Coordinates of C-alpha atoms in Angstrom, one line a residue:
X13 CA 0.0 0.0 0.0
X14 CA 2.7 2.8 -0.7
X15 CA 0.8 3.6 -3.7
X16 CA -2.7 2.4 -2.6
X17 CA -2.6 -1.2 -4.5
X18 CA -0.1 0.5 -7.4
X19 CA 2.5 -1.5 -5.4
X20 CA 1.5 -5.4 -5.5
X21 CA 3.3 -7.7 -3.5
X22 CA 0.9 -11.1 -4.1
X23 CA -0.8 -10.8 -8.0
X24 CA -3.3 -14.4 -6.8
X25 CA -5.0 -12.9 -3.8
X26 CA -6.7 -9.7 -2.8
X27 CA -5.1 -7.0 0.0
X28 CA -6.9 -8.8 3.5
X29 CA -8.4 -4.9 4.4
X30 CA -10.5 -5.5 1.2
X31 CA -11.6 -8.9 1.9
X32 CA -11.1 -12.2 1.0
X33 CA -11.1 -14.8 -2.6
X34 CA -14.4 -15.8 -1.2
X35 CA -15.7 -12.2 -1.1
X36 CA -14.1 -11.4 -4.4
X37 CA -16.2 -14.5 -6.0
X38 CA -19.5 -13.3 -4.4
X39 CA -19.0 -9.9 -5.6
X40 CA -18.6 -11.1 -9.6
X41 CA -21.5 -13.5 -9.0
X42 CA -23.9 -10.5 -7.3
X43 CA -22.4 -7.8 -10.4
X44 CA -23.5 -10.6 -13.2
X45 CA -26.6 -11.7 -11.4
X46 CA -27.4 -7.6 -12.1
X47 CA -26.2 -7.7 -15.9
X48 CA -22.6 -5.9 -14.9
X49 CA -19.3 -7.1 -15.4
X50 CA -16.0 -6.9 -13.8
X51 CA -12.9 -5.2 -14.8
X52 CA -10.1 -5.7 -12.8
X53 CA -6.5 -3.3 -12.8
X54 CA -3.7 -5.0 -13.9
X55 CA -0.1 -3.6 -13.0
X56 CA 1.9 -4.9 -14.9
X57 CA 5.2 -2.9 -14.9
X58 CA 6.3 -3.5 -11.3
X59 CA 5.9 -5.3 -8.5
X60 CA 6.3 -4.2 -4.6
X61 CA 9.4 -4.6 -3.6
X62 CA 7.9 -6.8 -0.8
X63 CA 6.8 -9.4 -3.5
X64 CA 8.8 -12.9 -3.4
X65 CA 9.7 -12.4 -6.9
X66 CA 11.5 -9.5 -6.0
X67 CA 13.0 -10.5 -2.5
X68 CA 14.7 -14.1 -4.7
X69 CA 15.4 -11.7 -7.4
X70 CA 17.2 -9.3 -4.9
X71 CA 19.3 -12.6 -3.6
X72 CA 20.2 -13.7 -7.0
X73 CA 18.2 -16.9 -6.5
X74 CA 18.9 -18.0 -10.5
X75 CA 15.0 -18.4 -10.9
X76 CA 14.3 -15.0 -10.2
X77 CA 17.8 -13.3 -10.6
X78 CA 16.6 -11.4 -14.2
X79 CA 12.9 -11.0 -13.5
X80 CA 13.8 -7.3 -12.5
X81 CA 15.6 -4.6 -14.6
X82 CA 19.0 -4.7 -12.8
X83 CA 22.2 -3.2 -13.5
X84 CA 25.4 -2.6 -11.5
X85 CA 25.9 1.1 -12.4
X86 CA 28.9 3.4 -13.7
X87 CA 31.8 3.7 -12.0
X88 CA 32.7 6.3 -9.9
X89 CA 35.3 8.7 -11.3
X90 CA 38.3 8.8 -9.3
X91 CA 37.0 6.8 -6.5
X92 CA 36.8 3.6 -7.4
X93 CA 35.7 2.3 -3.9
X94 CA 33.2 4.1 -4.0
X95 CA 29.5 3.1 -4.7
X96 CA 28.7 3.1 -8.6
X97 CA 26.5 5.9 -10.1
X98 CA 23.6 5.2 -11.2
X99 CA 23.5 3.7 -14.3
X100 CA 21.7 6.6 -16.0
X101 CA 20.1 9.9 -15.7
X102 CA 16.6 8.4 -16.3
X103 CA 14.0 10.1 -14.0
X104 CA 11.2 8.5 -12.2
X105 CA 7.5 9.5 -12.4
X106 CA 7.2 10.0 -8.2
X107 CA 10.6 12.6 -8.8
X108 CA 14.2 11.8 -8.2
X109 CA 16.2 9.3 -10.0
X110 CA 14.8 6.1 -11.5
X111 CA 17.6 4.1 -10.1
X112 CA 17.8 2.7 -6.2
X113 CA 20.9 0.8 -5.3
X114 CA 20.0 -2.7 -3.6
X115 CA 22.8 -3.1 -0.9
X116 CA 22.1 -6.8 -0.6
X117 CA 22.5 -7.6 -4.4
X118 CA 25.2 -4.6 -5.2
X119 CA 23.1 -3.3 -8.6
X120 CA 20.4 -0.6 -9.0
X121 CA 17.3 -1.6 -9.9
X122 CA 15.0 0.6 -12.1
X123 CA 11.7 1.9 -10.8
X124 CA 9.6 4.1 -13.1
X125 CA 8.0 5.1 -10.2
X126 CA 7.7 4.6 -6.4
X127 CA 11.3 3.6 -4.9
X128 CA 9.3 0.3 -3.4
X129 CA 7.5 -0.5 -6.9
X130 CA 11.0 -2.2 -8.8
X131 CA 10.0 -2.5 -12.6
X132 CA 9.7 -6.1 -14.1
X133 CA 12.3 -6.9 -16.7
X134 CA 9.6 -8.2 -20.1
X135 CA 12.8 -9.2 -21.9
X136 CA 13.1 -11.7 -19.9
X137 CA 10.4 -14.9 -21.5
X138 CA 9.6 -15.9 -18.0
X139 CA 8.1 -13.0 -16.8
X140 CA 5.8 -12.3 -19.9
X141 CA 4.8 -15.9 -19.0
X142 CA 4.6 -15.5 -15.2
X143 CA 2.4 -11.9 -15.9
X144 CA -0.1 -14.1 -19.1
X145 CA -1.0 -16.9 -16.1
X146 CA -1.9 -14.0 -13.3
X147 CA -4.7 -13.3 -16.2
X148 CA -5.3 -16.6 -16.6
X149 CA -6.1 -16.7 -12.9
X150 CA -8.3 -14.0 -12.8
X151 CA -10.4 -14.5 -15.6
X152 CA -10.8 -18.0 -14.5
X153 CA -12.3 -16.1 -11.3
X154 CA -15.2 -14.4 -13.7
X155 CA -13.3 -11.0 -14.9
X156 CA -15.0 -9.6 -17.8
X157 CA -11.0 -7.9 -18.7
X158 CA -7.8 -6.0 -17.6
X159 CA -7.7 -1.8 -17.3
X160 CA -3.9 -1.7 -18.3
X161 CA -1.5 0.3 -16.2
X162 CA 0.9 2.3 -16.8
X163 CA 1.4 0.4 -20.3
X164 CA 4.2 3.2 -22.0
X165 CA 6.6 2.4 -19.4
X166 CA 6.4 -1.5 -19.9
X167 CA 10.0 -1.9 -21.7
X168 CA 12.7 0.1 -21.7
X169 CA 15.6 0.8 -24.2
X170 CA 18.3 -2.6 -24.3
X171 CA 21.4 -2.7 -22.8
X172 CA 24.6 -1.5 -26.1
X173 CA 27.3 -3.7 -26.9
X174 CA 28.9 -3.0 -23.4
X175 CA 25.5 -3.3 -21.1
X176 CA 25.4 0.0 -20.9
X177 CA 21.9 2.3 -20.8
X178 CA 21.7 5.8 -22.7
X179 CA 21.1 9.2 -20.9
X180 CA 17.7 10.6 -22.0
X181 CA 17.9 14.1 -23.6
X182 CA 16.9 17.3 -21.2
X183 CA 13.3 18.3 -22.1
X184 CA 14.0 22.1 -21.7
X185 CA 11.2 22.2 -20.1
X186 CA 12.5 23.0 -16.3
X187 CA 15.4 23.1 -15.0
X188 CA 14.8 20.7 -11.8
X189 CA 16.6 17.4 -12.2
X190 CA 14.6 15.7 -9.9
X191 CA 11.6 16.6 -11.9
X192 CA 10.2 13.3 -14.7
X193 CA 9.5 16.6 -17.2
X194 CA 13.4 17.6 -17.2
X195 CA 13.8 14.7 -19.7
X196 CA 12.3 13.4 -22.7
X197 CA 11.6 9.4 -21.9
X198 CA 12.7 8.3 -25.5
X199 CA 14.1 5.3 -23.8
X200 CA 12.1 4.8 -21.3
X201 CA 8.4 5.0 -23.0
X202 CA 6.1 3.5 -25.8
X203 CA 9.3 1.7 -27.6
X204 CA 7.6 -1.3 -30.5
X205 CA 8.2 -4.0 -28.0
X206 CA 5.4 -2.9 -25.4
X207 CA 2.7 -2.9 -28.4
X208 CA 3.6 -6.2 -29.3
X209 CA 3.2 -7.5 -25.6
X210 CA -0.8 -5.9 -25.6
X211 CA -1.1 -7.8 -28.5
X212 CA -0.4 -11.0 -27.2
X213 CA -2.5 -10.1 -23.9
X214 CA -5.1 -9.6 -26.5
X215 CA -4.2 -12.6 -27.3
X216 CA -4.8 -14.2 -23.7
X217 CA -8.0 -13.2 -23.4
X218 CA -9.5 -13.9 -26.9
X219 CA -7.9 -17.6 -26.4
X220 CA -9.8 -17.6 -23.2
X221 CA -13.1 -16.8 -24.5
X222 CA -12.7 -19.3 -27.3
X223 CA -11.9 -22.2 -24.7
X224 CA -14.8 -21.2 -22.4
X225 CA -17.3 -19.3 -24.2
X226 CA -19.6 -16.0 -22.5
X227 CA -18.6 -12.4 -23.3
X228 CA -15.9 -10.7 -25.1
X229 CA -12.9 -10.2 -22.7
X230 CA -12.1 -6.3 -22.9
X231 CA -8.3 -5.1 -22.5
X232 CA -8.6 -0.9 -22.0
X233 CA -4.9 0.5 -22.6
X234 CA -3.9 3.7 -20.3
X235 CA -1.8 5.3 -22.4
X236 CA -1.2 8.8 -22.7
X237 CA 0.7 8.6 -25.5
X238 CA 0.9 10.7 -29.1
X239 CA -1.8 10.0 -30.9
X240 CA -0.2 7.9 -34.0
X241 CA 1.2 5.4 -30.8
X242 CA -1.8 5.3 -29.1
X243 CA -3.8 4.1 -32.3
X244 CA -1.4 1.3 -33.0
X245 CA -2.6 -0.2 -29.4
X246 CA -5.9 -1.1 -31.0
X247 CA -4.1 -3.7 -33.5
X248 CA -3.1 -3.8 -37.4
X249 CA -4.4 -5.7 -40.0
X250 CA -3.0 -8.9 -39.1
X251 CA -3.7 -8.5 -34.9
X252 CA -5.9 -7.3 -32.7
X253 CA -4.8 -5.2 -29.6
X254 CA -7.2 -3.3 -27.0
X255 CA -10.5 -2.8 -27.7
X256 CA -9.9 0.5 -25.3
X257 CA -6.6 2.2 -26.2
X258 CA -7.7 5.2 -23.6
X259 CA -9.0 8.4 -25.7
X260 CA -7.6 11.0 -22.6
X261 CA -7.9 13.9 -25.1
X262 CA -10.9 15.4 -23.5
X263 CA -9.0 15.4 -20.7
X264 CA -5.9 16.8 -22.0
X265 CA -6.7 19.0 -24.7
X266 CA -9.8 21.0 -23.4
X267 CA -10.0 23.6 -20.5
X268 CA -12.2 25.4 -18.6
X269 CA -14.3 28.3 -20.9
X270 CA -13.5 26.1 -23.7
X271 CA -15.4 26.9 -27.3
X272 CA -17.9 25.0 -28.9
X273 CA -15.7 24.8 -31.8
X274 CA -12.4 23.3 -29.7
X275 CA -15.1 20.7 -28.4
X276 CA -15.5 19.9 -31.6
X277 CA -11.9 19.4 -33.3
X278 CA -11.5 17.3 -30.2
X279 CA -13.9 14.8 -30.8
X280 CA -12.9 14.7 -34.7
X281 CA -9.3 14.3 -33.5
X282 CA -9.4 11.2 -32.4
X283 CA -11.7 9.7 -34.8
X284 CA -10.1 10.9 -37.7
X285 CA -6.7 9.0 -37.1
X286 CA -8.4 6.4 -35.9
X287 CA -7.7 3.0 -37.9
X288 CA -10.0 1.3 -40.5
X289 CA -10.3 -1.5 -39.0
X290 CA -13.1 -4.2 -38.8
X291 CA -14.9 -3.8 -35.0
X292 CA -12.8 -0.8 -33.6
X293 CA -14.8 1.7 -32.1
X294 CA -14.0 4.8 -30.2
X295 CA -13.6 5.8 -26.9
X296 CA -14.3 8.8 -24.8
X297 CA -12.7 9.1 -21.1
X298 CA -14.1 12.1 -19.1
X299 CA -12.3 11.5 -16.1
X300 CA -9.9 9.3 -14.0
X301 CA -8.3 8.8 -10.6
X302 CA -5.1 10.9 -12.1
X303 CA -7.2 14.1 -13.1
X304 CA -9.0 16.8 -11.2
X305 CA -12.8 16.2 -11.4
X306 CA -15.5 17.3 -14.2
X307 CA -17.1 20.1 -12.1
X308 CA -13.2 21.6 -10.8
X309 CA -12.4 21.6 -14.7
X310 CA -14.6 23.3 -16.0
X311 CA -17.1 24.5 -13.7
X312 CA -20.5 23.3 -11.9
X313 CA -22.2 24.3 -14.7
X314 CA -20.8 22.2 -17.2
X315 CA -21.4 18.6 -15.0
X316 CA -24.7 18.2 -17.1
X317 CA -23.0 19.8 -20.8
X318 CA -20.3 17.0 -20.4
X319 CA -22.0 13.8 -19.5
X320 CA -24.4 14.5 -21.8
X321 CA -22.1 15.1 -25.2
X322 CA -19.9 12.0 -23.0
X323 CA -22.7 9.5 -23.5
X324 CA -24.3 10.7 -26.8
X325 CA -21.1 10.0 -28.3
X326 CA -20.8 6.7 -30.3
X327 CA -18.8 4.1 -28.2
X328 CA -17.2 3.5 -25.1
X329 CA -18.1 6.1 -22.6
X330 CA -16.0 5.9 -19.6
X331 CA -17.0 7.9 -16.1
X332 CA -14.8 8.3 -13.4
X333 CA -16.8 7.5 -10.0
X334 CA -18.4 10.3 -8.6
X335 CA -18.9 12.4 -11.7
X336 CA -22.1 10.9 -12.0
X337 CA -22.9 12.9 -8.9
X338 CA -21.2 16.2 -10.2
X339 CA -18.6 15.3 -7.2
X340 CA -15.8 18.4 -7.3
X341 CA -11.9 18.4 -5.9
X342 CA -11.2 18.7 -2.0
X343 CA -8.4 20.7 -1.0
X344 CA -5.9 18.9 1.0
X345 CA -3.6 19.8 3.2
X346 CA 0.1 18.6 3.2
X347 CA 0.0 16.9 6.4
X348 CA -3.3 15.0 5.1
X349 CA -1.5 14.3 1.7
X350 CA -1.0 10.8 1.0
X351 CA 0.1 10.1 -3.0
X352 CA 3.3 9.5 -3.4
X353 CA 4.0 11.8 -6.4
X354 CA 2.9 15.0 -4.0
X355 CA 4.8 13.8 -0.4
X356 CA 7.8 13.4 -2.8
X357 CA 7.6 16.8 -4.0
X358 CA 7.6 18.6 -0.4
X359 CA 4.9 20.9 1.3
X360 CA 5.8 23.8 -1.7
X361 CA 5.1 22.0 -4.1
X362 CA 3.1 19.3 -3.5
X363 CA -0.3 21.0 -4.7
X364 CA 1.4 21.0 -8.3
X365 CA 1.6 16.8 -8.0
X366 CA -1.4 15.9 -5.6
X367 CA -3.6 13.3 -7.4
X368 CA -5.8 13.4 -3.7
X369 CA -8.3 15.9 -4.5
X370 CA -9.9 13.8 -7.0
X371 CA -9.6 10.6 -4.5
X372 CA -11.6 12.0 -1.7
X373 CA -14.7 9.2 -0.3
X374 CA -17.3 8.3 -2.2
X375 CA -20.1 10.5 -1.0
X376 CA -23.4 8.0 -1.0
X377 CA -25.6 9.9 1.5
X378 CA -25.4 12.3 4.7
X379 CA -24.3 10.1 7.3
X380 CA -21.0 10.0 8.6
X381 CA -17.9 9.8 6.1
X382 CA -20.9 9.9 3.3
X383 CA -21.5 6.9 4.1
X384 CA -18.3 5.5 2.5
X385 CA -16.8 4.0 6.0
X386 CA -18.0 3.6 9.6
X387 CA -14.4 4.2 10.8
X388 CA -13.3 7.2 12.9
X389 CA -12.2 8.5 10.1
X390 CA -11.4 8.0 6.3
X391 CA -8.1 7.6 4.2
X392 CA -8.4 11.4 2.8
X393 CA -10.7 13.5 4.3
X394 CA -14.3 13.9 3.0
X395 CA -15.7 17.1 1.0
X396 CA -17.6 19.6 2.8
X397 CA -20.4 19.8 0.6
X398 CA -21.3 15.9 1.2
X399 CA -24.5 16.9 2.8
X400 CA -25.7 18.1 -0.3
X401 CA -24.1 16.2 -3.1
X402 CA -24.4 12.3 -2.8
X403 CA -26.3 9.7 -4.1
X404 CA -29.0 9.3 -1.8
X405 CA -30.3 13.1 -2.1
X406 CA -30.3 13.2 -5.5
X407 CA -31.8 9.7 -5.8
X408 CA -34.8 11.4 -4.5
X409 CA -35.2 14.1 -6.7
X410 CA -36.4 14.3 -10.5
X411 CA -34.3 17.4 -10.9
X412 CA -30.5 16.0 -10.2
X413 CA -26.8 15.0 -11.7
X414 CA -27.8 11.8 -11.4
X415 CA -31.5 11.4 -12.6
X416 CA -29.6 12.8 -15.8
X417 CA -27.3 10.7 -15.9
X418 CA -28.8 7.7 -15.5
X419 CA -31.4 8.6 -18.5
X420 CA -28.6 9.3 -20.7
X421 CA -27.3 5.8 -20.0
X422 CA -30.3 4.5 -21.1
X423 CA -30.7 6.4 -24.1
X424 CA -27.2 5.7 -25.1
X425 CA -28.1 1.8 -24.8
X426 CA -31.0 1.9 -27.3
X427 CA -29.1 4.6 -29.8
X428 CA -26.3 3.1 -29.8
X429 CA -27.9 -0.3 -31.0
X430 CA -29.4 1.5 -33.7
X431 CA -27.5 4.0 -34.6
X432 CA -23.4 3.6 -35.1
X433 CA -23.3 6.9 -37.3
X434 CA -23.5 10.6 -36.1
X435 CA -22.5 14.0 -36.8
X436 CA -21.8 17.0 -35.1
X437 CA -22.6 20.9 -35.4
X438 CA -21.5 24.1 -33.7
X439 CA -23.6 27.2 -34.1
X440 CA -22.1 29.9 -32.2
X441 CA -20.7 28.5 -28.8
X442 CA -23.7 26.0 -29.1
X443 CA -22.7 22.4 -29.3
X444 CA -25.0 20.1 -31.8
X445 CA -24.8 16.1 -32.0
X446 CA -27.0 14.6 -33.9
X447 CA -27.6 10.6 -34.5
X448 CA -30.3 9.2 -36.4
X449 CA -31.8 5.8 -36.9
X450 CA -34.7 4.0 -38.5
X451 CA -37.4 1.7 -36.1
X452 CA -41.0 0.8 -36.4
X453 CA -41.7 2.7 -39.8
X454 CA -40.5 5.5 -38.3
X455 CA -37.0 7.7 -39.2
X456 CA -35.9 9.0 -35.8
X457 CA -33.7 12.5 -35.3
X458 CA -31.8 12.9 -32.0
X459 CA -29.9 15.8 -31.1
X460 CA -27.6 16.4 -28.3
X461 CA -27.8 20.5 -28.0
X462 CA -25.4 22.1 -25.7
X463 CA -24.7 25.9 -25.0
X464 CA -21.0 26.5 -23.5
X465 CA -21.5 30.4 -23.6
X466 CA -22.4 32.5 -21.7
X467 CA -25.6 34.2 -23.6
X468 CA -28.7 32.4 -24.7
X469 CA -28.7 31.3 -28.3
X470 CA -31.9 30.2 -31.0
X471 CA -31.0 27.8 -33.1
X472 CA -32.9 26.3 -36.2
X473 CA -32.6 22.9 -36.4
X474 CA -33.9 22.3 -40.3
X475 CA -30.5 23.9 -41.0
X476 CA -29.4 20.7 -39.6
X477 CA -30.8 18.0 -41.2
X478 CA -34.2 17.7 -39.7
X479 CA -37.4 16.9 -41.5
X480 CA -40.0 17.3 -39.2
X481 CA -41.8 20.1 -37.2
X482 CA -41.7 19.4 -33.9
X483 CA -39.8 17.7 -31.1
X484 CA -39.6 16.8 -27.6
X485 CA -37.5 16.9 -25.0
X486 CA -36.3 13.7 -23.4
X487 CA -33.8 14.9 -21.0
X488 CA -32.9 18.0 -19.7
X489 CA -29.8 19.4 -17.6
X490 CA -30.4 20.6 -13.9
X491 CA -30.2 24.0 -15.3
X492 CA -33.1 24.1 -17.7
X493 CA -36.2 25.5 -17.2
X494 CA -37.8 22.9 -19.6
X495 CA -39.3 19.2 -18.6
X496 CA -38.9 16.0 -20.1
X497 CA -41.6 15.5 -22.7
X498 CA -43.0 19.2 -23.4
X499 CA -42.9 20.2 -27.1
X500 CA -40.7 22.3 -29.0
X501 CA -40.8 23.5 -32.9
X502 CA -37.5 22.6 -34.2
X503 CA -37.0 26.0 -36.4
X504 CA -37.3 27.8 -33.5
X505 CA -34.6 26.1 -30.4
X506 CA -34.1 28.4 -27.6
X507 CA -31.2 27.5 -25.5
X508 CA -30.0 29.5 -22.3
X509 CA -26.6 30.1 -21.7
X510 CA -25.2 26.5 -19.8
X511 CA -28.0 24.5 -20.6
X512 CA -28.3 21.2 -22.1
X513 CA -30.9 18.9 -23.3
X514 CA -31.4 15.8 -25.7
X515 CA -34.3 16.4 -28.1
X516 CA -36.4 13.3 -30.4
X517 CA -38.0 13.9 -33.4
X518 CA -39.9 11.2 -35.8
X519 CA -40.5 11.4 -39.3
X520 CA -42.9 8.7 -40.2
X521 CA -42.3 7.1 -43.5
X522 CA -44.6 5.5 -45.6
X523 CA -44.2 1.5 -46.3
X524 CA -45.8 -0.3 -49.4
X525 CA -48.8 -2.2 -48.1
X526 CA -49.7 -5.7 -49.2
X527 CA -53.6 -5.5 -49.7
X528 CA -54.8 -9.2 -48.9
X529 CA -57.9 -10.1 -51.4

């Protein structure tokens, strides 16, 4: 637990303050019996140094003695009894260098990140084999897949012709050594051998559905790679990789106060390099345990505006708990700091590197801890504004984060059944996404309509494709001051400044008709 379960010292059971096997089993069996799968987090890169693999490795035991990236270091100019340097400048994620010296072995070991989370060495045949039969294991258990960690940092440049690693160039970017953004990780990140190993996960798991039937197993790829890399983790022509290379870019590449027209490019960023091949579909991630919250983005007023253009999207939709809720960042103090990246930084900085204040309790109801633990208290402190946001309280009303979200889930189900194709349209600093399918003699028209300004907009929609008259409203954001199912003539769409709402239209077509004599 120095990085919260980042750090795995036993891959074939589960951390005893979580629960046992036996409560892992009955928690697959009750998700299925309610039509939901399981997804487990594989870490692959490292281990905890606490790990047996590590702790044979560390004492040369020769079954273990390469399953770790290892090297003995440079030698020290003009002290040659001294302790080697290490054997490169490569920086680690959690700041400082990448390289801890093992006094029992005599060597460095790398560790892309945490000093207790040593990286596993994939060129070595016995630990891409020991790493395949941990997913074995698990999907043996019932797993429905693997979310991927960390999956850039899986190989590293080899050893030259005299074992030797190569510095990484300065970045430019700062001029603190300690910091991972003084280099550029051309050694260290995305090199051809770490898209070959997805593949042959991919690999794992489609053999594993083959030999026992059920469900596709899913492998989702964190990876916040350029975009040309991370589209080669989906497969080429001859085989598959993910299903779920992460799409981060509406993470990345869109900021508070953002224009209708950057939301835009965004979306048609990642589908346009996206590769013609049979099955793949795209992906949208709107948040993650890495990235400050929806609401602390880009405002309480855009919770609704971005689940809604999240799920009307074709494909995967991927919510980060608590956004269903419209959850926001806590502040944290340094003394109640507990990632690994911001203590390693130091009380100045730390707020720069904190992943906390998006890791703060679940917030379920208004009981103590939100109802996320009975203990005296919890692991990071819980938000003020619990009272008020959790799931409970906005269970009970028809006007809520959640009531939305929960009909946009089910709208997304039965459109996205019927309708793979969409298209979007910006009017102004109005957002427009339309999809459109064909059911029951009937041509269907369903737009997404979003304003991110801050000035109410009109908007005809027959400039847009539609046929008909009139529409309805099927959902609407917090904000609005319309209700599901009132009428509105689609020439003539007012839309206040934050609002959002999903609007159905029919066009009834005419079918021949057999006439029975």
């Amino acid at each position: 637990m120095a990085d919260f379960g980042y750090d795995i010292s036993d891959y074939l059971t589960i951390q005893p303050e979580y629960g046992t096997l036996d409560d892992f089993d009955a928690l697959v069996a009750a998700a299925n019996e309610r039509g939901l799968a399981v997804i487990l987090d594989f870490v692959p890169n490292h281990t905890s140094d606490e790990h047996k693999w590590f702790k044979k490795s560390e004492m040369r035991d020769p079954e273990y003695e390469n399953f770790y990236v290892w090297h003995p270091g440079r030698p020290h100019p003009g002290d040659k009894s001294a302790r080697p340097l290490p054997p490169s400048n490569w920086v680690s994620f959690f700041r400082g260098s990448a390289w801890q010296w093992s006094e029992l072995r005599k060597e460095y070991y790398l560790h892309q990140f945490s000093i207790k989370q040593p990286d596993l060495n994939y060129r070595n045949p016995a630990v891409v084999e020991a790493m395949k039969e941990v997913m074995r294991f698990w999907l043996a258990r019932g797993v429905a897949g693997y979310r991927i960690d960390a999956v850039p940092t899986l190989f590293e440049v080899a050893k030259d012709v005299n074992g030797q690693y190569p510095d990484e160039p300065l970045s430019g970017n700062t001029n603190d050594p300690e910091d991972p953004g003084y280099l550029v990780h051309i050694f260290t990140q995305d090199r051809n051998e770490t898209l070959d190993m997805v593949y042959q996960w991919r690999a794992v798991t489609d053999q594993f559905q083959q030999e026992h039937g059920g469900r596709e197993r899913i492998i989702m790829a964190e990876t916040y790679s350029p975009i040309e890399i991370v589209m080669r983790y989906y497969g080429n022509d001859t085989v598959p990789g993910a299903q779920i290379p992460f799409n981060f870019h509406l993470i990345t590449d869109l900021k508070q106060n953002m224009s209708a027209i950057e939301l835009q490019s965004t979306i048609e960023y990642w589908l346009e390099h996206m590769p013609k091949l049979n099955s793949v579909v795209p992906n949208w991630v709107l948040g993650n345990h890495d990235q400050h919250r929806v609401a602390s983005r880009f405002g309480n007023d855009m919770i609704d505006i971005m689940n809604m253009i999240l799920l009307s999207l074709p494909g995967v939709s991927v919510t980060y708990n608590g956004e269903e809720i419209g959850m926001d960042d806590v502040w944290i103090s340094y003394n109640d700091t507990v990632d690994p990246a911001a203590c390693n930084a130091g009380p100045e900085k730390y707020q720069y590197t904190t992943r906390d204040p998006e890791r703060t309790p679940f917030q379920w109801d208004s009981t103590k801890n939100a109802g996320f633990s009975t203990g005296n208290h919890t692991w990071l402190p819980v938000a003020p504004n619990f009272t008020e946001v959790n799931v409970q309280k906005q269970l009970n009303e028809l006007e809520s984060h959640l009531f939305v979200y929960r009909n946009l889930t089910k709208l997304k189900r039965s459109i996205s059944v019927k309708s793979p194709d969409f298209k979007t349209f910006v009017e102004g600093n109005v957002f427009i996404i339309l999809r459109q399918f064909e059911n029951e003699n009937k041509f269907s028209y369903v737009y997404t309509i979003a304003n991110l300004g801050n000035h109410e907009m009109v908007v005809d929609l027959t400039k847009y494709e539609s046929k008909v008259e009139v529409a309805f409203y099927v959902i609407v954001s917090v904000s609005s001051l319309h209700k599901a199912m009132e009428l509105v003539t689609v020439h003539n769409v007012i839309i206040n400044a934050k609002e959002s709402f999903v609007l159905l239209a029919y066009e009834v077509t005419l079918q021949p008709q057999v006439i029975q004599i």
